[in-house]
mmCIF file of C-alpha atoms in Angstrom:
data_model
loop_
_atom_site.group_PDB
_atom_site.id
_atom_site.type_symbol
_atom_site.label_atom_id
_atom_site.label_comp_id
_atom_site.label_asym_id
_atom_site.label_seq_id
_atom_site.Cartn_x
_atom_site.Cartn_y
_atom_site.Cartn_z
ATOM 1 C CA MET A 1 -0.249 0.355 0.319
ATOM 2 C CA ASN A 2 0.703 3.563 -0.987
ATOM 3 C CA ARG A 3 0.044 6.023 1.643
ATOM 4 C CA THR A 4 -0.106 9.941 1.531
ATOM 5 C CA LEU A 5 3.123 11.586 2.878
ATOM 6 C CA THR A 6 2.874 14.496 4.716
ATOM 7 C CA PHE A 7 4.987 16.895 7.173
ATOM 8 C CA THR A 8 4.530 18.407 9.921
ATOM 9 C CA ASP A 9 6.930 22.239 10.074
ATOM 10 C CA THR A 10 9.215 21.041 12.075
ATOM 11 C CA GLY A 11 9.224 17.654 9.737
ATOM 12 C CA TRP A 12 9.219 20.509 6.488
ATOM 13 C CA THR A 13 12.560 22.520 7.559
ATOM 14 C CA ASP A 14 13.996 18.957 8.743
ATOM 15 C CA TYR A 15 13.716 18.125 5.218
ATOM 16 C CA LEU A 16 14.391 20.964 3.100
ATOM 17 C CA TYR A 17 17.562 21.235 5.497
ATOM 18 C CA TRP A 18 19.097 17.813 4.615
ATOM 19 C CA ARG A 19 18.076 19.067 0.945
ATOM 20 C CA HIS A 20 20.541 21.858 1.376
ATOM 21 C CA THR A 21 22.955 20.639 2.852
ATOM 22 C CA ASP A 22 23.468 16.981 2.379
ATOM 23 C CA PRO A 23 22.564 15.368 -0.626
ATOM 24 C CA ALA A 24 23.762 11.758 0.786
ATOM 25 C CA THR A 25 21.404 12.400 3.178
ATOM 26 C CA LEU A 26 18.508 13.186 1.414
ATOM 27 C CA ARG A 27 18.474 10.233 -0.559
ATOM 28 C CA LYS A 28 18.258 8.228 3.193
ATOM 29 C CA VAL A 29 15.399 9.825 3.602
ATOM 30 C CA ASN A 30 14.457 9.111 0.499
ATOM 31 C CA ARG A 31 14.551 5.912 0.800
ATOM 32 C CA LEU A 32 13.521 5.404 4.486
ATOM 33 C CA ILE A 33 9.703 7.627 3.002
ATOM 34 C CA ASP A 34 9.657 5.376 0.288
ATOM 35 C CA GLU A 35 9.988 1.995 2.646
ATOM 36 C CA ILE A 36 7.549 3.679 5.203
ATOM 37 C CA ARG A 37 5.282 4.671 2.889
ATOM 38 C CA ARG A 38 5.030 0.297 1.262
ATOM 39 C CA HIS A 39 5.402 -0.896 4.352
ATOM 40 C CA GLY A 40 4.353 0.817 7.468
ATOM 41 C CA ASN A 41 6.369 0.370 10.465
ATOM 42 C CA ALA A 42 7.209 -3.127 10.910
ATOM 43 C CA ARG A 43 9.387 -3.687 8.754
ATOM 44 C CA GLY A 44 12.607 -2.248 6.329
ATOM 45 C CA LEU A 45 15.112 0.109 6.447
ATOM 46 C CA GLY A 46 16.840 1.595 9.631
ATOM 47 C CA SER A 47 14.859 -0.853 12.263
ATOM 48 C CA PRO A 48 11.880 1.000 12.755
ATOM 49 C CA GLU A 49 11.431 1.195 16.268
ATOM 50 C CA PRO A 50 7.732 2.561 18.232
ATOM 51 C CA LEU A 51 8.725 5.172 20.382
ATOM 52 C CA ARG A 52 7.438 6.011 23.929
ATOM 53 C CA ARG A 53 5.803 7.764 26.721
ATOM 54 C CA ASN A 54 5.271 11.371 24.993
ATOM 55 C CA LEU A 55 5.842 10.533 21.219
ATOM 56 C CA SER A 56 3.939 6.890 22.546
ATOM 57 C CA GLY A 57 2.178 5.899 18.581
ATOM 58 C CA TRP A 58 5.310 7.350 16.746
ATOM 59 C CA TRP A 59 8.290 5.467 15.400
ATOM 60 C CA SER A 60 11.185 5.981 14.573
ATOM 61 C CA ARG A 61 14.125 4.771 12.167
ATOM 62 C CA ARG A 62 17.683 5.016 11.507
ATOM 63 C CA ILE A 63 19.256 7.092 8.742
ATOM 64 C CA ASP A 64 22.553 7.230 10.279
ATOM 65 C CA HIS A 65 24.249 6.707 12.833
ATOM 66 C CA GLU A 66 23.045 10.582 15.011
ATOM 67 C CA HIS A 67 19.903 10.792 13.471
ATOM 68 C CA ARG A 68 16.291 9.680 13.017
ATOM 69 C CA ILE A 69 13.220 9.676 10.885
ATOM 70 C CA VAL A 70 9.967 10.209 13.172
ATOM 71 C CA TYR A 71 6.817 9.509 12.245
ATOM 72 C CA ARG A 72 3.401 7.959 11.990
ATOM 73 C CA THR A 73 1.349 5.917 9.985
ATOM 74 C CA ASP A 74 -2.059 5.146 9.640
ATOM 75 C CA ASN A 75 -4.727 3.464 6.808
ATOM 76 C CA ASP A 76 -3.074 6.130 3.992
ATOM 77 C CA THR A 77 -1.076 8.683 5.420
ATOM 78 C CA VAL A 78 2.403 8.406 6.694
ATOM 79 C CA THR A 79 3.239 11.842 9.243
ATOM 80 C CA VAL A 80 7.244 13.049 9.536
ATOM 81 C CA ILE A 81 7.049 15.463 12.035
ATOM 82 C CA ALA A 82 11.705 14.744 12.779
ATOM 83 C CA CYS A 83 13.819 13.232 9.988
#
C-alpha cells in the first residue's frame, strides 16, 4: 500500500535542511520514506522501533548513527515530525 505523505512544519524544515546541505543524507531519508509508505511500521530499512512516553504511537528509523526519522502511520497517511 502506498500511503499519502505529510510533514509537520518541523519535519518539513528538517527535510529542507537535508535538501540544501547534504544530498547523500536526503537520499537516505527518501529511501526510508519510500519503505515506510510501502510497508508501514513493521519492517524495512533503518531498524523501525516504536517510541514511548510522550511520543507513544510514533515510530523512528535510523538515518545514520546520529539522526533519526520520526513518523506515524495510519491506514492511508504517513506523517513525518522529524528527520
